[in-house]
CSV table of C-alpha atoms and ligand atoms in Angstrom, one decimal:
chain,number,residue,atom,x,y,z
A,1,UNK,CA,53.3,20.2,-74.5
A,2,UNK,CA,50.8,23.0,-75.5
A,3,UNK,CA,47.1,22.6,-74.9
A,4,UNK,CA,44.1,24.7,-75.9
A,5,UNK,CA,42.3,25.3,-72.6
A,6,UNK,CA,39.2,26.9,-71.4
A,7,UNK,CA,37.1,27.0,-68.2
A,8,UNK,CA,33.4,26.4,-68.7
A,9,UNK,CA,30.2,25.2,-67.2
A,10,UNK,CA,28.9,21.8,-68.5
A,11,UNK,CA,25.5,21.8,-70.1
A,12,UNK,CA,24.9,18.1,-70.6
A,13,UNK,CA,21.9,18.1,-68.3
A,14,UNK,CA,20.1,20.2,-71.0
A,15,UNK,CA,21.4,18.0,-73.8
A,16,UNK,CA,18.0,16.9,-75.1
A,17,UNK,CA,16.4,20.4,-74.8
A,18,UNK,CA,19.4,22.0,-76.6
A,19,UNK,CA,19.2,19.3,-79.3
A,20,UNK,CA,15.6,20.1,-79.7
A,21,UNK,CA,16.5,23.8,-80.2
A,22,UNK,CA,19.0,22.8,-82.9
A,23,UNK,CA,16.4,20.7,-84.6
A,24,UNK,CA,14.0,23.6,-84.7
A,25,UNK,CA,16.7,26.0,-86.0
A,26,UNK,CA,17.8,23.6,-88.7
A,27,UNK,CA,14.6,24.4,-90.5
A,28,UNK,CA,15.7,28.0,-90.7
A,29,UNK,CA,18.7,27.0,-92.7
A,30,UNK,CA,21.5,26.9,-90.1
A,31,UNK,CA,23.7,24.1,-91.2
A,32,UNK,CA,26.5,23.4,-88.7
A,33,UNK,CA,25.1,22.3,-85.4
A,34,UNK,CA,27.5,21.9,-82.4
A,35,UNK,CA,27.8,18.2,-81.3
A,36,UNK,CA,25.7,17.6,-78.2
A,37,UNK,CA,28.7,16.2,-76.4
A,38,UNK,CA,30.3,19.6,-76.8
A,39,UNK,CA,27.5,21.7,-75.2
A,40,UNK,CA,29.0,24.1,-72.7
A,41,UNK,CA,28.9,27.6,-71.4
A,42,UNK,CA,32.4,29.2,-71.5
A,43,UNK,CA,33.7,31.1,-68.5
A,44,UNK,CA,37.2,31.9,-69.7
A,45,UNK,CA,39.0,30.9,-72.9
A,46,UNK,CA,42.7,30.6,-72.3
A,47,UNK,CA,43.9,29.6,-75.7
A,48,UNK,CA,47.1,27.6,-76.2
A,49,UNK,CA,49.0,27.2,-72.9
A,50,UNK,CA,52.0,25.1,-71.9
A,51,UNK,CA,51.3,22.1,-69.7
A,52,UNK,CA,53.5,23.7,-67.0
A,53,UNK,CA,50.7,26.1,-66.1
A,54,UNK,CA,48.2,23.3,-65.1
A,55,UNK,CA,49.2,23.1,-61.4
A,56,UNK,CA,48.7,26.9,-61.0
A,57,UNK,CA,45.4,26.7,-62.8
A,58,UNK,CA,44.2,23.8,-60.6
A,59,UNK,CA,45.3,25.7,-57.5
A,60,UNK,CA,43.6,29.0,-58.7
A,61,UNK,CA,40.3,27.2,-59.4
A,62,UNK,CA,40.3,25.2,-56.2
A,63,UNK,CA,40.6,28.5,-54.2
A,64,UNK,CA,37.3,29.9,-55.8
A,65,UNK,CA,34.4,30.1,-53.4
A,66,UNK,CA,31.0,30.3,-55.0
A,67,UNK,CA,27.6,28.7,-54.1
A,68,UNK,CA,25.6,26.7,-56.7
A,69,UNK,CA,23.2,28.7,-58.8
A,70,UNK,CA,20.9,28.5,-61.8
A,71,UNK,CA,20.9,30.3,-65.1
A,72,UNK,CA,17.8,30.9,-67.1
A,73,UNK,CA,18.6,30.6,-70.8
A,74,UNK,CA,15.9,32.5,-72.7
A,75,UNK,CA,17.4,34.3,-75.7
A,76,UNK,CA,19.0,33.5,-78.9
A,77,UNK,CA,21.9,35.6,-80.2
A,78,UNK,CA,24.4,35.7,-83.0
A,79,UNK,CA,28.0,36.7,-82.8
A,80,UNK,CA,28.5,38.1,-86.4
A,81,UNK,CA,32.3,38.1,-86.1
A,82,UNK,CA,32.6,34.5,-84.7
A,83,UNK,CA,29.6,33.4,-86.7
A,84,UNK,CA,28.1,31.5,-83.8
A,85,UNK,CA,24.4,31.2,-83.0
A,86,UNK,CA,23.8,30.7,-79.4
A,87,UNK,CA,21.3,30.4,-76.6
A,88,UNK,CA,22.0,32.5,-73.4
A,89,UNK,CA,20.5,34.3,-70.5
A,90,UNK,CA,18.8,37.7,-71.1
A,91,UNK,CA,19.4,38.4,-67.4
A,92,UNK,CA,22.6,36.6,-66.3
A,93,UNK,CA,22.4,35.9,-62.5
A,94,UNK,CA,24.7,37.9,-60.2
A,95,UNK,CA,26.3,34.6,-59.1
A,96,UNK,CA,27.5,33.9,-62.6
A,97,UNK,CA,29.2,37.3,-62.8
A,98,UNK,CA,30.8,36.6,-59.3
A,99,UNK,CA,32.2,33.2,-60.5
A,100,UNK,CA,33.4,34.8,-63.7
A,101,UNK,CA,35.1,37.7,-61.9
A,102,UNK,CA,36.7,35.6,-59.2
A,103,UNK,CA,38.2,33.3,-61.8
A,104,UNK,CA,39.2,36.3,-63.8
A,105,UNK,CA,41.1,37.8,-60.9
A,106,UNK,CA,43.0,34.5,-60.3
A,107,UNK,CA,43.9,34.2,-64.0
A,108,UNK,CA,45.2,37.8,-64.1
A,109,UNK,CA,47.5,37.0,-61.2
A,110,UNK,CA,48.9,34.2,-63.3
A,111,UNK,CA,49.6,36.7,-66.1
A,112,UNK,CA,46.9,35.4,-68.4
A,113,UNK,CA,44.8,37.6,-70.8
A,114,UNK,CA,41.2,37.4,-69.8
A,115,UNK,CA,38.2,39.0,-71.4
A,116,UNK,CA,36.3,41.6,-69.4
A,117,UNK,CA,33.5,41.7,-71.9
A,118,UNK,CA,31.5,38.7,-70.9
A,119,UNK,CA,28.4,37.5,-72.8
A,120,UNK,CA,27.5,34.1,-71.4
A,121,UNK,CA,26.2,31.8,-74.1
A,122,UNK,CA,25.9,28.2,-75.2
A,123,UNK,CA,26.9,27.9,-78.9
A,124,UNK,CA,24.3,25.9,-80.9
A,125,UNK,CA,25.6,26.5,-84.5
A,126,UNK,CA,28.9,27.4,-86.1
A,127,UNK,CA,29.2,29.2,-89.4
A,128,UNK,CA,25.9,31.0,-88.7
A,129,UNK,CA,25.2,34.1,-90.7
A,130,UNK,CA,21.6,35.0,-89.7
A,131,UNK,CA,19.9,35.5,-86.3
A,132,UNK,CA,17.4,32.9,-85.1
A,133,UNK,CA,13.8,33.6,-86.1
A,134,UNK,CA,12.2,31.1,-83.7
A,135,UNK,CA,11.2,32.1,-80.2
A,136,UNK,CA,13.8,31.1,-77.6
A,137,UNK,CA,12.8,28.5,-75.0
A,138,UNK,CA,13.1,29.1,-71.3
A,139,UNK,CA,15.6,26.6,-69.9
A,140,UNK,CA,17.1,26.4,-66.4
A,141,UNK,CA,20.7,25.4,-66.2
A,142,UNK,CA,21.6,24.2,-62.7
A,143,UNK,CA,25.2,25.1,-62.1
A,144,UNK,CA,26.9,23.0,-59.4
A,145,UNK,CA,30.5,22.7,-60.8
A,146,UNK,CA,32.9,24.2,-63.3
A,147,UNK,CA,35.4,22.5,-65.5
A,148,UNK,CA,38.8,23.1,-67.0
A,149,UNK,CA,38.5,21.6,-70.6
A,150,UNK,CA,41.1,20.9,-73.2
A,151,UNK,CA,39.9,21.4,-76.8
A,152,UNK,CA,41.4,18.5,-78.8
A,153,UNK,CA,41.3,18.2,-82.6
A,154,UNK,CA,40.6,14.6,-83.7
A,155,UNK,CA,39.8,12.9,-87.0
A,156,UNK,CA,36.1,13.0,-85.9
A,157,UNK,CA,36.3,16.7,-85.2
A,158,UNK,CA,36.9,18.8,-82.1
A,159,UNK,CA,36.2,17.2,-78.7
A,160,UNK,CA,36.3,19.0,-75.3
A,161,UNK,CA,38.0,16.8,-72.7
A,162,UNK,CA,37.4,17.7,-69.0
A,163,UNK,CA,40.8,17.9,-67.3
A,164,UNK,CA,39.5,18.7,-63.9
A,165,UNK,CA,36.2,19.7,-62.3
A,166,UNK,CA,35.4,21.7,-59.1
A,167,UNK,CA,32.2,21.5,-57.2
A,168,UNK,CA,30.6,24.8,-56.2
A,169,UNK,CA,29.8,25.3,-52.6
A,170,UNK,CA,32.6,22.9,-51.6
A,171,UNK,CA,36.3,22.8,-51.8
A,172,UNK,CA,36.3,19.3,-53.2
A,173,UNK,CA,38.3,18.7,-56.3
A,174,UNK,CA,37.5,15.7,-58.4
A,175,UNK,CA,40.4,14.2,-60.4
A,176,UNK,CA,40.2,13.5,-64.1
A,177,UNK,CA,36.9,11.7,-65.0
B,201,LIG,P1,32.0,29.2,-77.4
B,201,LIG,O1,31.5,28.2,-78.4
B,201,LIG,O2,31.2,29.2,-76.1
B,201,LIG,O3,32.1,30.6,-77.9
B,201,LIG,C1,36.8,26.0,-77.1
B,201,LIG,O4,37.5,26.4,-78.3
B,201,LIG,C2,35.7,27.0,-76.8
B,201,LIG,O5,36.3,28.2,-76.4
B,201,LIG,C3,34.9,27.4,-78.0
B,201,LIG,O6,33.8,26.5,-78.0
B,201,LIG,C4,34.5,28.8,-77.7
B,201,LIG,O7,33.4,28.7,-76.9
B,201,LIG,C5,35.6,29.3,-76.9
B,201,LIG,N1,36.6,30.1,-77.7
B,201,LIG,C6,37.3,29.7,-78.7
B,201,LIG,N2,38.0,30.7,-79.2
B,201,LIG,C7,37.7,31.8,-78.4
B,201,LIG,C8,38.2,33.1,-78.4
B,201,LIG,N3,39.1,33.6,-79.3
B,201,LIG,N4,37.7,33.9,-77.5
B,201,LIG,C9,36.8,33.5,-76.6
B,201,LIG,N5,36.3,32.2,-76.6
B,201,LIG,C10,36.8,31.4,-77.5
């Protein structure tokens, strides 16, 4: 079976703050807010992959060593091509780049295409055409784990299902939630 997969940092702890940002930006005419359940900060998008790759992905992720860290989210941005309006860090912490690069190295060994051009962000709106006018907030995202998600299309829209999560600073692997 094929699954649409991506590694990401969960952002549910900032759920109410991010919803507040969306509420403010709605007044600027942005129309398609991301569901709060789907807030995340992507590390690596893997696209459609066969199930058979999952054990290798689990092993690769479990081998990553990285201490917990924080990300200050303080700027809005717009990807014109993808039409997504996002909140992200103006100064991504070195630890985020380290986690991204270590995961990247493991994925390359598995023969996967990984992006080298990394712009960390949390998407707030899809189908966005214009940049945010409002001043971005300053939010701290505490990063203590990363997750392999499956993107699933349902009648209610896309949902991101955590397949497995890995705690930073430990080698513990938690099975499916
Ligand atoms: P984003 O909203 O953080 O940009 C699942 O589809 C998630 O993977 C999306 O929410 C999107 O994250 C990211 N994604 C989807 N298609 C992508 C692509 N072609 N390249 C990079 N990231 C992508």
